mmCIF file of C-alpha atoms and ligand atoms in Angstrom:
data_model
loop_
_atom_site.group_PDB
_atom_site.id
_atom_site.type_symbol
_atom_site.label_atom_id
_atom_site.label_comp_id
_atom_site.label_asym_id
_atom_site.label_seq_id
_atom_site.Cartn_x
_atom_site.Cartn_y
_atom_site.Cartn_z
ATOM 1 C CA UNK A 978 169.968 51.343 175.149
ATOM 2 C CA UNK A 979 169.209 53.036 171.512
ATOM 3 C CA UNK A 980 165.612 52.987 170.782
ATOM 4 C CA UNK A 981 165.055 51.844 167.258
ATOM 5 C CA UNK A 982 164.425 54.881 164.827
ATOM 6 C CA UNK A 983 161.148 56.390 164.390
ATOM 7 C CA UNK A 984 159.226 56.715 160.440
ATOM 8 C CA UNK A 985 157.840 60.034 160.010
ATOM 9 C CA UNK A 986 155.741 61.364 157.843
ATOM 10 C CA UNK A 987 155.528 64.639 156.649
ATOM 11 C CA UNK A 988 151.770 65.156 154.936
ATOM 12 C CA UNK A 989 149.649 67.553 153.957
ATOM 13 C CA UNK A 990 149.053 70.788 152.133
ATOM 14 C CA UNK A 991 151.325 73.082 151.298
ATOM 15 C CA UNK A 992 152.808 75.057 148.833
ATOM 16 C CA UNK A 993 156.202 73.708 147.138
ATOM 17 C CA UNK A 994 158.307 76.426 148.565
ATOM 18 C CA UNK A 995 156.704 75.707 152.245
ATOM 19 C CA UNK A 996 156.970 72.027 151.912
ATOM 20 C CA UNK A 997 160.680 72.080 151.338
ATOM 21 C CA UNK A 998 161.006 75.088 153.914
ATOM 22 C CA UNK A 999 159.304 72.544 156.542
ATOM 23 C CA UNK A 1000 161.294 69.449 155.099
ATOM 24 C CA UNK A 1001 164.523 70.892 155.316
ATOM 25 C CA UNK A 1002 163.397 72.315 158.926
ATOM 26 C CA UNK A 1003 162.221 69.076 160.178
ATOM 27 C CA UNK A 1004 164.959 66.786 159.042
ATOM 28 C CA UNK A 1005 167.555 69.111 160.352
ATOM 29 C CA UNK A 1006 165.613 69.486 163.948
ATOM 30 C CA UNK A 1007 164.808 65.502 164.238
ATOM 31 C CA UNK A 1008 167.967 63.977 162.165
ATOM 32 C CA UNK A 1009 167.705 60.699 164.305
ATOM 33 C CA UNK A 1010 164.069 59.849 162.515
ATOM 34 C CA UNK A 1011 163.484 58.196 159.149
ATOM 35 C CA UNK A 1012 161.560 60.851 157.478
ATOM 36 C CA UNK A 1013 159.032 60.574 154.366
ATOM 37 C CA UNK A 1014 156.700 62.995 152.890
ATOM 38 C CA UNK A 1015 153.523 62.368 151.249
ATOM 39 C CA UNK A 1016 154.338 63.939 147.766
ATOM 40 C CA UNK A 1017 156.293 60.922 146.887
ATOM 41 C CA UNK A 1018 156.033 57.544 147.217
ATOM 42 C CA UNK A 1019 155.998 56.240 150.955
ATOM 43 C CA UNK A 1020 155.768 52.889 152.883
ATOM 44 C CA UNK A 1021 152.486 52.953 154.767
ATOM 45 C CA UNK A 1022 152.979 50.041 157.134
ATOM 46 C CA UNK A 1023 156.131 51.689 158.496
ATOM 47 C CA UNK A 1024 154.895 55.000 159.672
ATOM 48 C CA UNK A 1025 155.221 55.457 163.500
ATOM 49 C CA UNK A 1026 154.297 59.417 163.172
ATOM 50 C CA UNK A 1027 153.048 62.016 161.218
ATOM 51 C CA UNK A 1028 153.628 65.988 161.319
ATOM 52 C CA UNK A 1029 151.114 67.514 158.989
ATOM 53 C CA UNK A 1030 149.374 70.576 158.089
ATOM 54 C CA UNK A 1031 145.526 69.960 156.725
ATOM 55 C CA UNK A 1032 146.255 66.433 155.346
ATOM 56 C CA UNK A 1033 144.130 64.561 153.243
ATOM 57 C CA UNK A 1034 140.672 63.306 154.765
ATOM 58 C CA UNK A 1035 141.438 59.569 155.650
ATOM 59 C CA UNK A 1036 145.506 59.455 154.984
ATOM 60 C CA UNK A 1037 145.661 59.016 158.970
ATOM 61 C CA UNK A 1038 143.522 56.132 159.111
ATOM 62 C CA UNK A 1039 145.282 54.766 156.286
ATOM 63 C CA UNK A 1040 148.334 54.049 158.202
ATOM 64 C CA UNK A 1041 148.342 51.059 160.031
ATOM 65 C CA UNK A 1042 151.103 51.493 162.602
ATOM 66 C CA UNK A 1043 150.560 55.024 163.080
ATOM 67 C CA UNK A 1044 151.046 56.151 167.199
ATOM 68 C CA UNK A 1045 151.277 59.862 167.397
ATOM 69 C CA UNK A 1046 150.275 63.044 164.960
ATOM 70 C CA UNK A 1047 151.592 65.953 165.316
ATOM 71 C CA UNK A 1048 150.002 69.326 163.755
ATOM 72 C CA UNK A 1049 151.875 72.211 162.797
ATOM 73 C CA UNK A 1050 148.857 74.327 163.292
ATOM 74 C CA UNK A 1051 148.079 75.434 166.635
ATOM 75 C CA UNK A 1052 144.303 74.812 165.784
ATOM 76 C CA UNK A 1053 143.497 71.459 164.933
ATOM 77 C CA UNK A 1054 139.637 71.835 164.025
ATOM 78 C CA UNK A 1055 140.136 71.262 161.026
ATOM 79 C CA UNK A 1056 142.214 67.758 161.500
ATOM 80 C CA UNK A 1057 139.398 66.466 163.777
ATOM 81 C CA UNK A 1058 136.886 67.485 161.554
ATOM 82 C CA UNK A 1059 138.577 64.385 159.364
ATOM 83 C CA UNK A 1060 135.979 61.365 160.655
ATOM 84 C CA UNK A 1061 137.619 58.720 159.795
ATOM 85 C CA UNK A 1062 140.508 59.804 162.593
ATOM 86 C CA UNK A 1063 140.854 57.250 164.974
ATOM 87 C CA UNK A 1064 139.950 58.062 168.013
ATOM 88 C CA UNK A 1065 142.623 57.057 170.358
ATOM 89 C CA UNK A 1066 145.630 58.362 168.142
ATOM 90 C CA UNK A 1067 147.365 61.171 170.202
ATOM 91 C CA UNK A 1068 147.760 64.271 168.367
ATOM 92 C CA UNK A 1069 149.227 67.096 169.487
ATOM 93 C CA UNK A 1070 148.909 71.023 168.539
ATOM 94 C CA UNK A 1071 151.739 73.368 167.676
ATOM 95 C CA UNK A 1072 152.660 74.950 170.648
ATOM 96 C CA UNK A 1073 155.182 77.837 169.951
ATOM 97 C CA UNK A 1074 156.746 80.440 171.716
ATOM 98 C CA UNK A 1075 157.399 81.940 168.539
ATOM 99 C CA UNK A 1076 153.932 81.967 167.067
ATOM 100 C CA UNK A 1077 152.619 82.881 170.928
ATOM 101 C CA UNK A 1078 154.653 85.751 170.092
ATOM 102 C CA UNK A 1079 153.466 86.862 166.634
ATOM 103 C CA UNK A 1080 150.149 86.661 167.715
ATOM 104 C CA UNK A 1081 150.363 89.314 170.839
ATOM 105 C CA UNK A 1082 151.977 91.280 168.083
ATOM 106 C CA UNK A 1083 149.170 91.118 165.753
ATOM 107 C CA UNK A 1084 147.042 91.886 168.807
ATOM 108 C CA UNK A 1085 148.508 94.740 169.751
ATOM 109 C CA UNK A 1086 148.803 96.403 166.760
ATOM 110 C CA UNK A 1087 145.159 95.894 166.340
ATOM 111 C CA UNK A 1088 144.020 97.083 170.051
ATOM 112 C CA UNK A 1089 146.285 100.241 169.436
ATOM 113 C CA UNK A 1090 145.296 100.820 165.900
ATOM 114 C CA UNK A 1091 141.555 101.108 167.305
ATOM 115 C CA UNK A 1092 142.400 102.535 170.558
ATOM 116 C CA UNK A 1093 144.434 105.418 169.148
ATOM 117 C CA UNK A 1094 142.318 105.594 165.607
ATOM 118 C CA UNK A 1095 145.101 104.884 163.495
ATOM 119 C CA UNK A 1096 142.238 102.722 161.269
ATOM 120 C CA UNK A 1097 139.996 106.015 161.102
ATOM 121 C CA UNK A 1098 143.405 107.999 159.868
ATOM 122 C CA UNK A 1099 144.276 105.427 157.595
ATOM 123 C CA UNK A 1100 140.414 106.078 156.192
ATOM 124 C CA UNK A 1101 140.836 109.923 156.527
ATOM 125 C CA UNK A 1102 143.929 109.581 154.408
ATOM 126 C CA UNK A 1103 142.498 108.223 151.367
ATOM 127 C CA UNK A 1104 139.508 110.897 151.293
ATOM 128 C CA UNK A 1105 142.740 113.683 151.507
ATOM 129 C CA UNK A 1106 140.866 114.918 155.424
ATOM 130 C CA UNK A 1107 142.213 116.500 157.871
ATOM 131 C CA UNK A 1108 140.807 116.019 161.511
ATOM 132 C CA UNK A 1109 142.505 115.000 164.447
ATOM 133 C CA UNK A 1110 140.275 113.134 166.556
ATOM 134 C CA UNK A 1111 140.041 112.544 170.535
ATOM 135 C CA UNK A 1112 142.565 110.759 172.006
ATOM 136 C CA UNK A 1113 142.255 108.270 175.134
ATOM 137 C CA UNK A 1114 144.465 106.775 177.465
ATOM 138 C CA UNK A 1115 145.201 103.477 177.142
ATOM 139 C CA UNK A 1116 144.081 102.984 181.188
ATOM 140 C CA UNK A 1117 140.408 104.080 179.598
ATOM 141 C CA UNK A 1118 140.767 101.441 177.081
ATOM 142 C CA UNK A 1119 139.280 97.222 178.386
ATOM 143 C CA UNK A 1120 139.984 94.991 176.305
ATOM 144 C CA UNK A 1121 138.559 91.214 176.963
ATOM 145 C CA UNK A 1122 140.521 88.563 175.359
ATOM 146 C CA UNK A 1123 138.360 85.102 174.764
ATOM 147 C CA UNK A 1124 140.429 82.129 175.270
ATOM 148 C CA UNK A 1125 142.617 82.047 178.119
ATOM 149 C CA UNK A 1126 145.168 79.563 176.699
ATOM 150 C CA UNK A 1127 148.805 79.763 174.787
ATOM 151 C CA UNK A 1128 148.002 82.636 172.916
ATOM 152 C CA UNK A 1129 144.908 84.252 174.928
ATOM 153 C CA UNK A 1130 147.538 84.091 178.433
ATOM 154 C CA UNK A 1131 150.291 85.511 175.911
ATOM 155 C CA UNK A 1132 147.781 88.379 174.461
ATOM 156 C CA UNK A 1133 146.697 89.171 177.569
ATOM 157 C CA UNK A 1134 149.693 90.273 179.114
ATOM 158 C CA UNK A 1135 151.659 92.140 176.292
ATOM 159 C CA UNK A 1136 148.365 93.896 176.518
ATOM 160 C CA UNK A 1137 148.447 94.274 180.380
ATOM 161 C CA UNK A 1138 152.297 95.636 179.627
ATOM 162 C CA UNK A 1139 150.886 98.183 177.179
ATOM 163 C CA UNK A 1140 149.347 99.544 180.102
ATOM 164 C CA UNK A 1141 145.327 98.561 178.822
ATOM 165 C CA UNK A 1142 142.735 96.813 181.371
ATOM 166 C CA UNK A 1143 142.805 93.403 180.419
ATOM 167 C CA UNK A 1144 140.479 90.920 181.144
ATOM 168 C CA UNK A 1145 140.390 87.509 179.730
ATOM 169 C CA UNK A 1146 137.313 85.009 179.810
ATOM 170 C CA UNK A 1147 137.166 80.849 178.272
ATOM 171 C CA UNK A 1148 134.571 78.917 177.705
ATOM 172 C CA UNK A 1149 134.602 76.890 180.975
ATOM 173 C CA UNK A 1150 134.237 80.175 183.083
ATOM 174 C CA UNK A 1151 131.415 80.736 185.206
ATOM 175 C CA UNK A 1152 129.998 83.762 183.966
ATOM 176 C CA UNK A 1153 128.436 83.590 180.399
ATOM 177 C CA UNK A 1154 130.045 85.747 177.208
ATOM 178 C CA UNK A 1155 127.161 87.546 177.466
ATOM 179 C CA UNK A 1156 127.925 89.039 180.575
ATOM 180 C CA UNK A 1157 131.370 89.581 180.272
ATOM 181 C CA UNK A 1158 131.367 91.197 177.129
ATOM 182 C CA UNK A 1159 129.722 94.663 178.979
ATOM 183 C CA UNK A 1160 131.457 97.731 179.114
ATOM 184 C CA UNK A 1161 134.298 95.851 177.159
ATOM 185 C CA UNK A 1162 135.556 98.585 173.884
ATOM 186 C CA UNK A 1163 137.175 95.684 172.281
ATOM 187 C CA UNK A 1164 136.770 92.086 172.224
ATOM 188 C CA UNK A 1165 139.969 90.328 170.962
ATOM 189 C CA UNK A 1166 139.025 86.381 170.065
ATOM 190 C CA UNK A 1167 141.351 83.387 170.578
ATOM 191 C CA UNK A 1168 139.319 81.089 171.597
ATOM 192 C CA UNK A 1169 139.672 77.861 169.869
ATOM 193 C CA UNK A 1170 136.819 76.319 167.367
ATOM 194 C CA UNK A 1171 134.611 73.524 168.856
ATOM 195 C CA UNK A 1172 131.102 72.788 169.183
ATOM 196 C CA UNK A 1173 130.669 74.800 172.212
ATOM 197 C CA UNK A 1174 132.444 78.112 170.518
ATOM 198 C CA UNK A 1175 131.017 78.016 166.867
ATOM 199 C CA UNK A 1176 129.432 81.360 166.450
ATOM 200 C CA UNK A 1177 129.581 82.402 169.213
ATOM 201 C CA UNK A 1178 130.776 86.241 168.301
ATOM 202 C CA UNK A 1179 126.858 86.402 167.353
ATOM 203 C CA UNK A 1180 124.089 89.363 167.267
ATOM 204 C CA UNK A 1181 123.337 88.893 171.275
ATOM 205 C CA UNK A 1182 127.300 89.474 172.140
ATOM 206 C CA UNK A 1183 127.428 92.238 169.714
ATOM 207 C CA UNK A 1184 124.139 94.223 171.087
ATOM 208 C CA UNK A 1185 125.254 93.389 175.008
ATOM 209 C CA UNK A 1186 128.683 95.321 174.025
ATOM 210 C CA UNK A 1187 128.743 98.886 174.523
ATOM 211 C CA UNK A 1188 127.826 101.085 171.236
ATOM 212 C CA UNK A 1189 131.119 101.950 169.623
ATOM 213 C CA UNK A 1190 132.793 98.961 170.742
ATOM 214 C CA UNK A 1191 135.260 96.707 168.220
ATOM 215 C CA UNK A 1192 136.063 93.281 167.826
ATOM 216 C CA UNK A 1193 139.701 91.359 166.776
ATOM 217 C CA UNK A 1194 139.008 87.997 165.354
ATOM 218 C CA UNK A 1195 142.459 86.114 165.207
ATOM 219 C CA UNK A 1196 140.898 82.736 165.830
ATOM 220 C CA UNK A 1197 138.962 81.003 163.222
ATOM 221 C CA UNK A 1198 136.277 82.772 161.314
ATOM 222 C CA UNK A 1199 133.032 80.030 162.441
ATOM 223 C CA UNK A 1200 133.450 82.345 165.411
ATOM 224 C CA UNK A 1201 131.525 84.524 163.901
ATOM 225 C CA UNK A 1202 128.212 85.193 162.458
ATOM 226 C CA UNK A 1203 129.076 87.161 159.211
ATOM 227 C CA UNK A 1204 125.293 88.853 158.671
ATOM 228 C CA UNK A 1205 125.389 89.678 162.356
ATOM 229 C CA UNK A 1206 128.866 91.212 162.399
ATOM 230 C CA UNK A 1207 127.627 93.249 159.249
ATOM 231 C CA UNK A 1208 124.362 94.535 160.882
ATOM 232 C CA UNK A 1209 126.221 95.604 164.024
ATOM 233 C CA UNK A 1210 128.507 97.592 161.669
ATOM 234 C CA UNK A 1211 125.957 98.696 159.883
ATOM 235 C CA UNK A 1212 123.454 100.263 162.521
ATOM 236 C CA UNK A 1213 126.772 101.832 164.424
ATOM 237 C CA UNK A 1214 126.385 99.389 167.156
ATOM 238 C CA UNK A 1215 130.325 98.054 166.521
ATOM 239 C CA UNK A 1216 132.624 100.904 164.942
ATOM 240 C CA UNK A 1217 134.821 98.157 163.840
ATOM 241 C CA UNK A 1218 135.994 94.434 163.136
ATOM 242 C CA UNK A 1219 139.734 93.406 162.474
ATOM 243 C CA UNK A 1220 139.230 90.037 160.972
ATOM 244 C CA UNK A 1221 142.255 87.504 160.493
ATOM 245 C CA UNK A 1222 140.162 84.609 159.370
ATOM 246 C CA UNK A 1223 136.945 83.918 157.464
ATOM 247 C CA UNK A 1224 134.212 80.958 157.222
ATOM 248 C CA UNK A 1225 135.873 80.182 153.544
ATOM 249 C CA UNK A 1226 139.666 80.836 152.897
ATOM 250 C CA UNK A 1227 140.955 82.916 150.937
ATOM 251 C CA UNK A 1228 138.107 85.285 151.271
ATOM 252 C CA UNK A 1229 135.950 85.290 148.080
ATOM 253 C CA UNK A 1230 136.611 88.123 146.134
ATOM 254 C CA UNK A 1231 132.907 89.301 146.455
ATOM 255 C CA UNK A 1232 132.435 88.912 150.251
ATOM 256 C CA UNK A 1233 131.035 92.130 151.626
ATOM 257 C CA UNK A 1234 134.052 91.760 154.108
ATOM 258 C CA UNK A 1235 136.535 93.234 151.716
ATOM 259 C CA UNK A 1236 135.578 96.395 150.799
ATOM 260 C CA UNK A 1237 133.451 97.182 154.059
ATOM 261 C CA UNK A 1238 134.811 100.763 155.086
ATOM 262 C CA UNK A 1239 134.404 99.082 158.926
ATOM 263 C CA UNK A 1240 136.264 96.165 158.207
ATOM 264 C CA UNK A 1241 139.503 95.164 158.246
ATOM 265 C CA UNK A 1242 141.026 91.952 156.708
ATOM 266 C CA UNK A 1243 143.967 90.197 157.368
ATOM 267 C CA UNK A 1244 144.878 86.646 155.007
ATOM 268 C CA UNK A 1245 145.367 84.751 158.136
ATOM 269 C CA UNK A 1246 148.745 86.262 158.943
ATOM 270 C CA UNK A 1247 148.448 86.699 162.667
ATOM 271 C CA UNK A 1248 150.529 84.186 163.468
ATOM 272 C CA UNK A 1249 152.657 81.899 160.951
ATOM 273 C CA UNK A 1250 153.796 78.908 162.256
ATOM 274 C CA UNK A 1251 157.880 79.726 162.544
ATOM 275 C CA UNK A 1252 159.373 76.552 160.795
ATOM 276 C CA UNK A 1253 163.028 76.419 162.687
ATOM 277 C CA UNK A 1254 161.331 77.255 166.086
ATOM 278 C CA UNK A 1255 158.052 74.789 165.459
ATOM 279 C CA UNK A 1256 160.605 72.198 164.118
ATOM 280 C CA UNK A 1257 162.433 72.084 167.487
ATOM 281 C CA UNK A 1258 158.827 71.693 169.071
ATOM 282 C CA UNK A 1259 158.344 68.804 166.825
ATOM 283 C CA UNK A 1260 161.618 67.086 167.315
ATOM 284 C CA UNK A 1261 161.420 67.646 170.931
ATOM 285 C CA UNK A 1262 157.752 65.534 170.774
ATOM 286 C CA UNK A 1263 158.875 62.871 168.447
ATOM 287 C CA UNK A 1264 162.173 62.241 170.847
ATOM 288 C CA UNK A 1265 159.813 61.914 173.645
ATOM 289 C CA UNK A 1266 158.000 59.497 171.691
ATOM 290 C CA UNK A 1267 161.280 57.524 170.614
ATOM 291 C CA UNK A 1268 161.935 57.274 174.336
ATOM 292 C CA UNK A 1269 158.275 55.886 175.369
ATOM 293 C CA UNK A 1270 157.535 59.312 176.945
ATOM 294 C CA UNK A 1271 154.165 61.091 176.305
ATOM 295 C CA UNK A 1272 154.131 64.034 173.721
ATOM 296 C CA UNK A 1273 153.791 67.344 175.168
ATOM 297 C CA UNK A 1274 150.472 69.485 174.247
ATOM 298 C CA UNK A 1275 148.093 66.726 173.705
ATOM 299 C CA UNK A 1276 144.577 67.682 172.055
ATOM 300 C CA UNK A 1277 141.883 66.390 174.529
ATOM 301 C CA UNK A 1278 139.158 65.081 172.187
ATOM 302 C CA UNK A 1279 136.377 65.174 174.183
ATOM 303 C CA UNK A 1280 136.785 69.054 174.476
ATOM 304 C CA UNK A 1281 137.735 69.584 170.637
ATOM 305 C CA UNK A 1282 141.187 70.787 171.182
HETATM 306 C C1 GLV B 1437 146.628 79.005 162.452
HETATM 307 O O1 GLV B 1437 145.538 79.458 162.319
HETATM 308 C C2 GLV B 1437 146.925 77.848 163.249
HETATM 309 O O2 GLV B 1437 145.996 77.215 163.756
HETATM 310 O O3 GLV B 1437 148.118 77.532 163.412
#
């Protein structure tokens, strides 16, 4: 028996050139679904689904037959920050081998950059100096990953691989941050944003690290507590920060962050939703959904993601 098509929505923000990358994606991945976007005119009352990427505050709730969301962000703070969501729609998060994959990349050029100095040469470069400095095995090196889930679990072992002692630590684990984070050299986060995780990369985690230690934010940048990051810096305490993402995006032009000799920024690069790849994620969700099956990757709302 042929279930009757599905109406799906494409909303949100993007640039023109990324919209018709992810239109052209999405309609070739999921040809069996009626698709609209939200750029031109569109038939509310016949909406079954929606695949969007930070869409307006209140579209959602605007559609009256609407029975599944799906984000093309892995992190979907931002979409449940959106009260007027209701609060039994199903929503699921991008879930991507191919992002999963970006990110260890990003990870492990940033654990190797700071393990083997290649930050302090880039530095020594531009002031024309010449001084090789001590080199460590990687075996010397722990690195604690926060956020044991897609991308933490992926992180961790391309890290493991790279021969480094790995440890990884969520929220729901016994011991506290604060514990965990001694005798670490370099704190990588991917924890995702909720109540319980908002700044949690404060002074207390910074000062219980060992002096000389580093931190890798690739997670959202409420992790952190930008004055406390920049005293740590400051007094020696961390050596260095690799930051991906920042309280307010793009980064202001005259946040302290950019031109911090300490810091390094990233414009929320670590990992790019792939569009073919995370189009055959979607497809694969909203043919579930045609069929009366639940959606893989389902955002638990009590626990924020
Ligand atoms: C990127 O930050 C994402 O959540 O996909």
């Amino acid at each position: 028996m042929n279930n009757p098509a599905l109406h799906v929505l494409l909303a949100g923000r993007f640039d023109p050139a990324e919209r018709e990358a992810w239109w052209r994606a999405l309609t070739a991945a999921a040809p069996e679904c009626i698709w609209q976007r939200d750029d031109a005119p569109f038939d509310r009352e016949v909406i079954d689904a929606a695949v969007v990427a930070n869409p307006a505050a209140g579209l959602l709730a605007s559609l009256p037959n609407l029975r599944f969301v799906q984000s093309l962000w892995a992190g979907v703070d931002k979409l449940l920050a959106d009260a007027t969501l209701p609060v039994h729609l199903p929503i699921a998060r991008m879930v991507d081998p191919a992002m999963n994959a970006a990110m260890a990349e990003t990870a492990l050029w940033a654990v190797l950059g700071l393990h083997r100095r290649f930050f302090d040469y880039a530095a020594q470069q531009r002031q024309v100096q010449w001084q090789q400095l001590p080199q460590r095995r990687a075996d010397d090196v722990s690195v604690l990953v926060l956020g044991a889930g897609q991308m933490g679990g992926e992180v961790a072992a391309r890290l493991a691989a790279q021969g480094y002692r790995v440890s990884t630590w969520r929220r729901r684990s016994a011991v506290s941050l604060l514990e965990v984070v001694t005798g670490q050299g370099i704190v990588v986060n991917l924890l995702p944003l909720t109540d319980g995780t908002r700044g949690a990369l404060s002074a207390a985690v910074f000062a219980a690290m060992p002096r000389g230690a580093a931190i890798v934010n690739l997670a959202r940048g409420a992790h952190v507590v930008d004055a406390d990051l920049l005293a740590a810096l400051d007094s020696g305490q961390l050596s260095r920060a690799v930051l991906d993402v920042f309280h307010q995006e793009p980064l202001r032009a005259d946040h302290a962050f950019w031109r911090h000799p300490k810091i390094t920024v990233l414009p929320h690069v670590a990992a790019l939703t792939d569009e073919p790849s995370a189009a055959q994620v979607v497809a694969a969700n909203l043919q579930a959904l045609a069929r009366g099956e639940p959606p893989q990757h389902l955002v638990d709302r009590s626990a924020g993601y």
